[in-house]
């Protein structure tokens, strides 16, 4: 028996092999199907996808071969990768000086061997796709070409696996960074709420204490401080809502009446006489994530009120459903959305209008939170608008499917 030598680029070859992160991984159907097909096409007992490591040959897929790895000194494939341009074909290993004393030849496991090197995009031979039989054999040209084609598919699968793993690593890094950003935003937002409340209270107390000594301009400054503080407070609340929407979406479904939920929201928004909200006449019973739906309607109805330039605000809320989804529609007679803003209206920190009904500028967080919640509940949301006339938000929520 002749122990296989090392390729001249062995260090780089081993580095390329390890970079795949495929050694010692679990079996995968995609690879097992290739070895099964290779054995069938070549009419052999065994087919292997082998990877030649520093001191072993490890099998990613083994058709009719129970061993997961063998020592490199006993490896036929370690000989094959020495000449990666040419398949290694041994019709009778008992007559070949390299293999006649090999343990797998002596026990009759490998008499016939045909291995096609697996060449990566950089030219490194990582291992082979090989077929094996316990009796002498030859391959036809068609069988050999088929084996080469299958070997090429193995390399493609290796590269796809590597890309998928790289993407998973990137996703994990992004997920961790996103969680860090969420924690940062949550902490900062909570820490800012108390100082802002103090600013509002202090400005009110000062204004009251100095009431007899304030001129018109100074009073306006106090009012500006207070209004700016309220604007910042709204911004902080929206940031918290956005980053806490993930946990909100995890709430369990519950039974409730839609109109009861909408009345709760109307009370929270302190609806004034100049606003009419028309609820669905049927007052349907829903079974879904009530907390998430409440946040969605709170934002949409709140926007319909804020971004409305009419003397009387009119909001219609409609509902229908089928076996799979609840469908909702929120229609208002507000300012409308410019055509060039429609496609970006749900992007974070994007606003459609310069200022709202009170002359304040929006922060572009609310609708992004709405879209995030709707999609987390298995639905979709879209918007239609006629500038100066109306805006229509259509969204769906997937029903709880009984098992």
PDB file of C-alpha atoms in Angstrom, residues 218-338:
ATOM      1  CA  UNK A 218     -42.568  86.209  27.712  1.00  0.00           C
ATOM      2  CA  UNK A 219     -45.859  84.311  28.034  1.00  0.00           C
ATOM      3  CA  UNK A 220     -45.403  83.082  24.481  1.00  0.00           C
ATOM      4  CA  UNK A 221     -41.916  81.836  25.368  1.00  0.00           C
ATOM      5  CA  UNK A 222     -43.347  79.824  28.249  1.00  0.00           C
ATOM      6  CA  UNK A 223     -45.983  78.390  25.945  1.00  0.00           C
ATOM      7  CA  UNK A 224     -43.309  77.492  23.388  1.00  0.00           C
ATOM      8  CA  UNK A 225     -41.304  75.620  26.066  1.00  0.00           C
ATOM      9  CA  UNK A 226     -44.388  73.704  27.112  1.00  0.00           C
ATOM     10  CA  UNK A 227     -45.439  72.850  23.560  1.00  0.00           C
ATOM     11  CA  UNK A 228     -41.933  71.747  22.596  1.00  0.00           C
ATOM     12  CA  UNK A 229     -41.826  69.511  25.666  1.00  0.00           C
ATOM     13  CA  UNK A 230     -45.141  67.914  24.699  1.00  0.00           C
ATOM     14  CA  UNK A 231     -43.837  67.344  21.174  1.00  0.00           C
ATOM     15  CA  UNK A 232     -40.721  65.670  22.545  1.00  0.00           C
ATOM     16  CA  UNK A 233     -42.853  63.591  24.900  1.00  0.00           C
ATOM     17  CA  UNK A 234     -44.978  62.377  21.958  1.00  0.00           C
ATOM     18  CA  UNK A 235     -41.814  61.526  20.057  1.00  0.00           C
ATOM     19  CA  UNK A 236     -40.477  59.485  22.990  1.00  0.00           C
ATOM     20  CA  UNK A 237     -43.781  57.636  23.355  1.00  0.00           C
ATOM     21  CA  UNK A 238     -43.761  56.796  19.639  1.00  0.00           C
ATOM     22  CA  UNK A 239     -40.187  55.485  19.859  1.00  0.00           C
ATOM     23  CA  UNK A 240     -41.190  53.286  22.796  1.00  0.00           C
ATOM     24  CA  UNK A 241     -44.262  52.030  20.945  1.00  0.00           C
ATOM     25  CA  UNK A 242     -42.153  51.180  17.903  1.00  0.00           C
ATOM     26  CA  UNK A 243     -39.517  49.210  19.794  1.00  0.00           C
ATOM     27  CA  UNK A 244     -42.034  47.507  22.064  1.00  0.00           C
ATOM     28  CA  UNK A 245     -44.217  46.440  19.124  1.00  0.00           C
ATOM     29  CA  UNK A 246     -42.320  43.128  18.894  1.00  0.00           C
ATOM     30  CA  UNK A 247     -43.420  42.090  22.371  1.00  0.00           C
ATOM     31  CA  UNK A 248     -46.900  43.489  21.715  1.00  0.00           C
ATOM     32  CA  UNK A 249     -47.240  41.203  18.689  1.00  0.00           C
ATOM     33  CA  UNK A 250     -46.642  38.164  20.913  1.00  0.00           C
ATOM     34  CA  UNK A 251     -49.823  38.650  22.940  1.00  0.00           C
ATOM     35  CA  UNK A 252     -52.262  35.749  22.731  1.00  0.00           C
ATOM     36  CA  UNK A 253     -55.528  36.041  20.766  1.00  0.00           C
ATOM     37  CA  UNK A 254     -58.679  36.869  22.735  1.00  0.00           C
ATOM     38  CA  UNK A 255     -62.388  37.326  22.024  1.00  0.00           C
ATOM     39  CA  UNK A 256     -63.768  40.876  22.010  1.00  0.00           C
ATOM     40  CA  UNK A 257     -66.250  43.185  20.297  1.00  0.00           C
ATOM     41  CA  UNK A 258     -64.647  45.490  17.725  1.00  0.00           C
ATOM     42  CA  UNK A 259     -66.790  48.539  18.566  1.00  0.00           C
ATOM     43  CA  UNK A 260     -65.980  48.219  22.259  1.00  0.00           C
ATOM     44  CA  UNK A 261     -62.289  48.401  21.362  1.00  0.00           C
ATOM     45  CA  UNK A 262     -62.880  51.433  19.104  1.00  0.00           C
ATOM     46  CA  UNK A 263     -64.781  53.243  21.882  1.00  0.00           C
ATOM     47  CA  UNK A 264     -61.837  52.687  24.220  1.00  0.00           C
ATOM     48  CA  UNK A 265     -59.559  54.280  21.645  1.00  0.00           C
ATOM     49  CA  UNK A 266     -61.935  57.226  21.140  1.00  0.00           C
ATOM     50  CA  UNK A 267     -61.878  57.853  24.887  1.00  0.00           C
ATOM     51  CA  UNK A 268     -58.088  57.704  24.979  1.00  0.00           C
ATOM     52  CA  UNK A 269     -57.910  60.224  22.120  1.00  0.00           C
ATOM     53  CA  UNK A 270     -60.402  62.550  23.865  1.00  0.00           C
ATOM     54  CA  UNK A 271     -62.524  62.992  20.748  1.00  0.00           C
ATOM     55  CA  UNK A 272     -63.950  66.523  20.492  1.00  0.00           C
ATOM     56  CA  UNK A 273     -67.369  67.587  19.102  1.00  0.00           C
ATOM     57  CA  UNK A 274     -65.787  68.596  15.799  1.00  0.00           C
ATOM     58  CA  UNK A 275     -64.950  64.926  15.081  1.00  0.00           C
ATOM     59  CA  UNK A 276     -67.329  62.115  14.125  1.00  0.00           C
ATOM     60  CA  UNK A 277     -66.191  58.489  14.056  1.00  0.00           C
ATOM     61  CA  UNK A 278     -68.538  55.988  12.430  1.00  0.00           C
ATOM     62  CA  UNK A 279     -68.041  52.455  13.767  1.00  0.00           C
ATOM     63  CA  UNK A 280     -69.055  49.294  11.857  1.00  0.00           C
ATOM     64  CA  UNK A 281     -72.818  48.765  12.198  1.00  0.00           C
ATOM     65  CA  UNK A 282     -72.520  45.026  12.861  1.00  0.00           C
ATOM     66  CA  UNK A 283     -70.155  45.391  15.848  1.00  0.00           C
ATOM     67  CA  UNK A 284     -68.445  42.065  14.973  1.00  0.00           C
ATOM     68  CA  UNK A 285     -66.862  39.718  17.495  1.00  0.00           C
ATOM     69  CA  UNK A 286     -63.169  39.189  16.751  1.00  0.00           C
ATOM     70  CA  UNK A 287     -60.634  36.671  18.001  1.00  0.00           C
ATOM     71  CA  UNK A 288     -57.128  38.030  17.543  1.00  0.00           C
ATOM     72  CA  UNK A 289     -54.376  39.974  19.274  1.00  0.00           C
ATOM     73  CA  UNK A 290     -56.453  42.729  20.875  1.00  0.00           C
ATOM     74  CA  UNK A 291     -53.486  44.725  22.190  1.00  0.00           C
ATOM     75  CA  UNK A 292     -51.782  44.880  18.791  1.00  0.00           C
ATOM     76  CA  UNK A 293     -55.023  45.778  16.974  1.00  0.00           C
ATOM     77  CA  UNK A 294     -55.667  48.506  19.537  1.00  0.00           C
ATOM     78  CA  UNK A 295     -52.246  50.033  18.841  1.00  0.00           C
ATOM     79  CA  UNK A 296     -52.871  49.865  15.074  1.00  0.00           C
ATOM     80  CA  UNK A 297     -56.242  51.631  15.289  1.00  0.00           C
ATOM     81  CA  UNK A 298     -54.908  54.115  17.856  1.00  0.00           C
ATOM     82  CA  UNK A 299     -52.227  55.258  15.405  1.00  0.00           C
ATOM     83  CA  UNK A 300     -54.456  55.298  12.314  1.00  0.00           C
ATOM     84  CA  UNK A 301     -57.370  57.121  13.968  1.00  0.00           C
ATOM     85  CA  UNK A 302     -54.979  59.485  15.720  1.00  0.00           C
ATOM     86  CA  UNK A 303     -53.376  60.344  12.353  1.00  0.00           C
ATOM     87  CA  UNK A 304     -56.809  60.848  10.778  1.00  0.00           C
ATOM     88  CA  UNK A 305     -57.530  63.463  13.429  1.00  0.00           C
ATOM     89  CA  UNK A 306     -54.117  65.143  13.480  1.00  0.00           C
ATOM     90  CA  UNK A 307     -53.699  65.392   9.720  1.00  0.00           C
ATOM     91  CA  UNK A 308     -57.110  66.849   8.956  1.00  0.00           C
ATOM     92  CA  UNK A 309     -57.729  70.385   7.738  1.00  0.00           C
ATOM     93  CA  UNK A 310     -61.550  70.271   7.613  1.00  0.00           C
ATOM     94  CA  UNK A 311     -63.857  72.104  10.028  1.00  0.00           C
ATOM     95  CA  UNK A 312     -65.515  68.820  10.860  1.00  0.00           C
ATOM     96  CA  UNK A 313     -63.427  65.646  10.962  1.00  0.00           C
ATOM     97  CA  UNK A 314     -65.143  62.561   9.603  1.00  0.00           C
ATOM     98  CA  UNK A 315     -63.716  59.056  10.060  1.00  0.00           C
ATOM     99  CA  UNK A 316     -65.393  55.873   8.797  1.00  0.00           C
ATOM    100  CA  UNK A 317     -64.213  52.488  10.064  1.00  0.00           C
ATOM    101  CA  UNK A 318     -65.301  49.436   8.083  1.00  0.00           C
ATOM    102  CA  UNK A 319     -64.922  45.705   8.599  1.00  0.00           C
ATOM    103  CA  UNK A 320     -65.415  42.462   6.684  1.00  0.00           C
ATOM    104  CA  UNK A 321     -63.899  38.995   6.893  1.00  0.00           C
ATOM    105  CA  UNK A 322     -63.493  35.622   5.236  1.00  0.00           C
ATOM    106  CA  UNK A 323     -62.280  32.237   6.499  1.00  0.00           C
ATOM    107  CA  UNK A 324     -58.652  33.322   6.671  1.00  0.00           C
ATOM    108  CA  UNK A 325     -58.550  37.069   7.397  1.00  0.00           C
ATOM    109  CA  UNK A 326     -60.194  40.046   9.070  1.00  0.00           C
ATOM    110  CA  UNK A 327     -60.216  43.095   6.782  1.00  0.00           C
ATOM    111  CA  UNK A 328     -60.396  46.676   8.044  1.00  0.00           C
ATOM    112  CA  UNK A 329     -60.668  50.061   6.376  1.00  0.00           C
ATOM    113  CA  UNK A 330     -60.092  53.503   7.933  1.00  0.00           C
ATOM    114  CA  UNK A 331     -61.364  56.367   5.749  1.00  0.00           C
ATOM    115  CA  UNK A 332     -60.991  60.057   6.645  1.00  0.00           C
ATOM    116  CA  UNK A 333     -61.736  63.389   4.993  1.00  0.00           C
ATOM    117  CA  UNK A 334     -58.330  64.835   5.855  1.00  0.00           C
ATOM    118  CA  UNK A 335     -55.449  66.529   4.078  1.00  0.00           C
ATOM    119  CA  UNK A 336     -54.567  63.514   1.955  1.00  0.00           C
ATOM    120  CA  UNK A 337     -51.101  62.293   1.037  1.00  0.00           C
ATOM    121  CA  UNK A 338     -49.052  63.664  -1.899  1.00  0.00           C
TER     122      UNK A 338
END
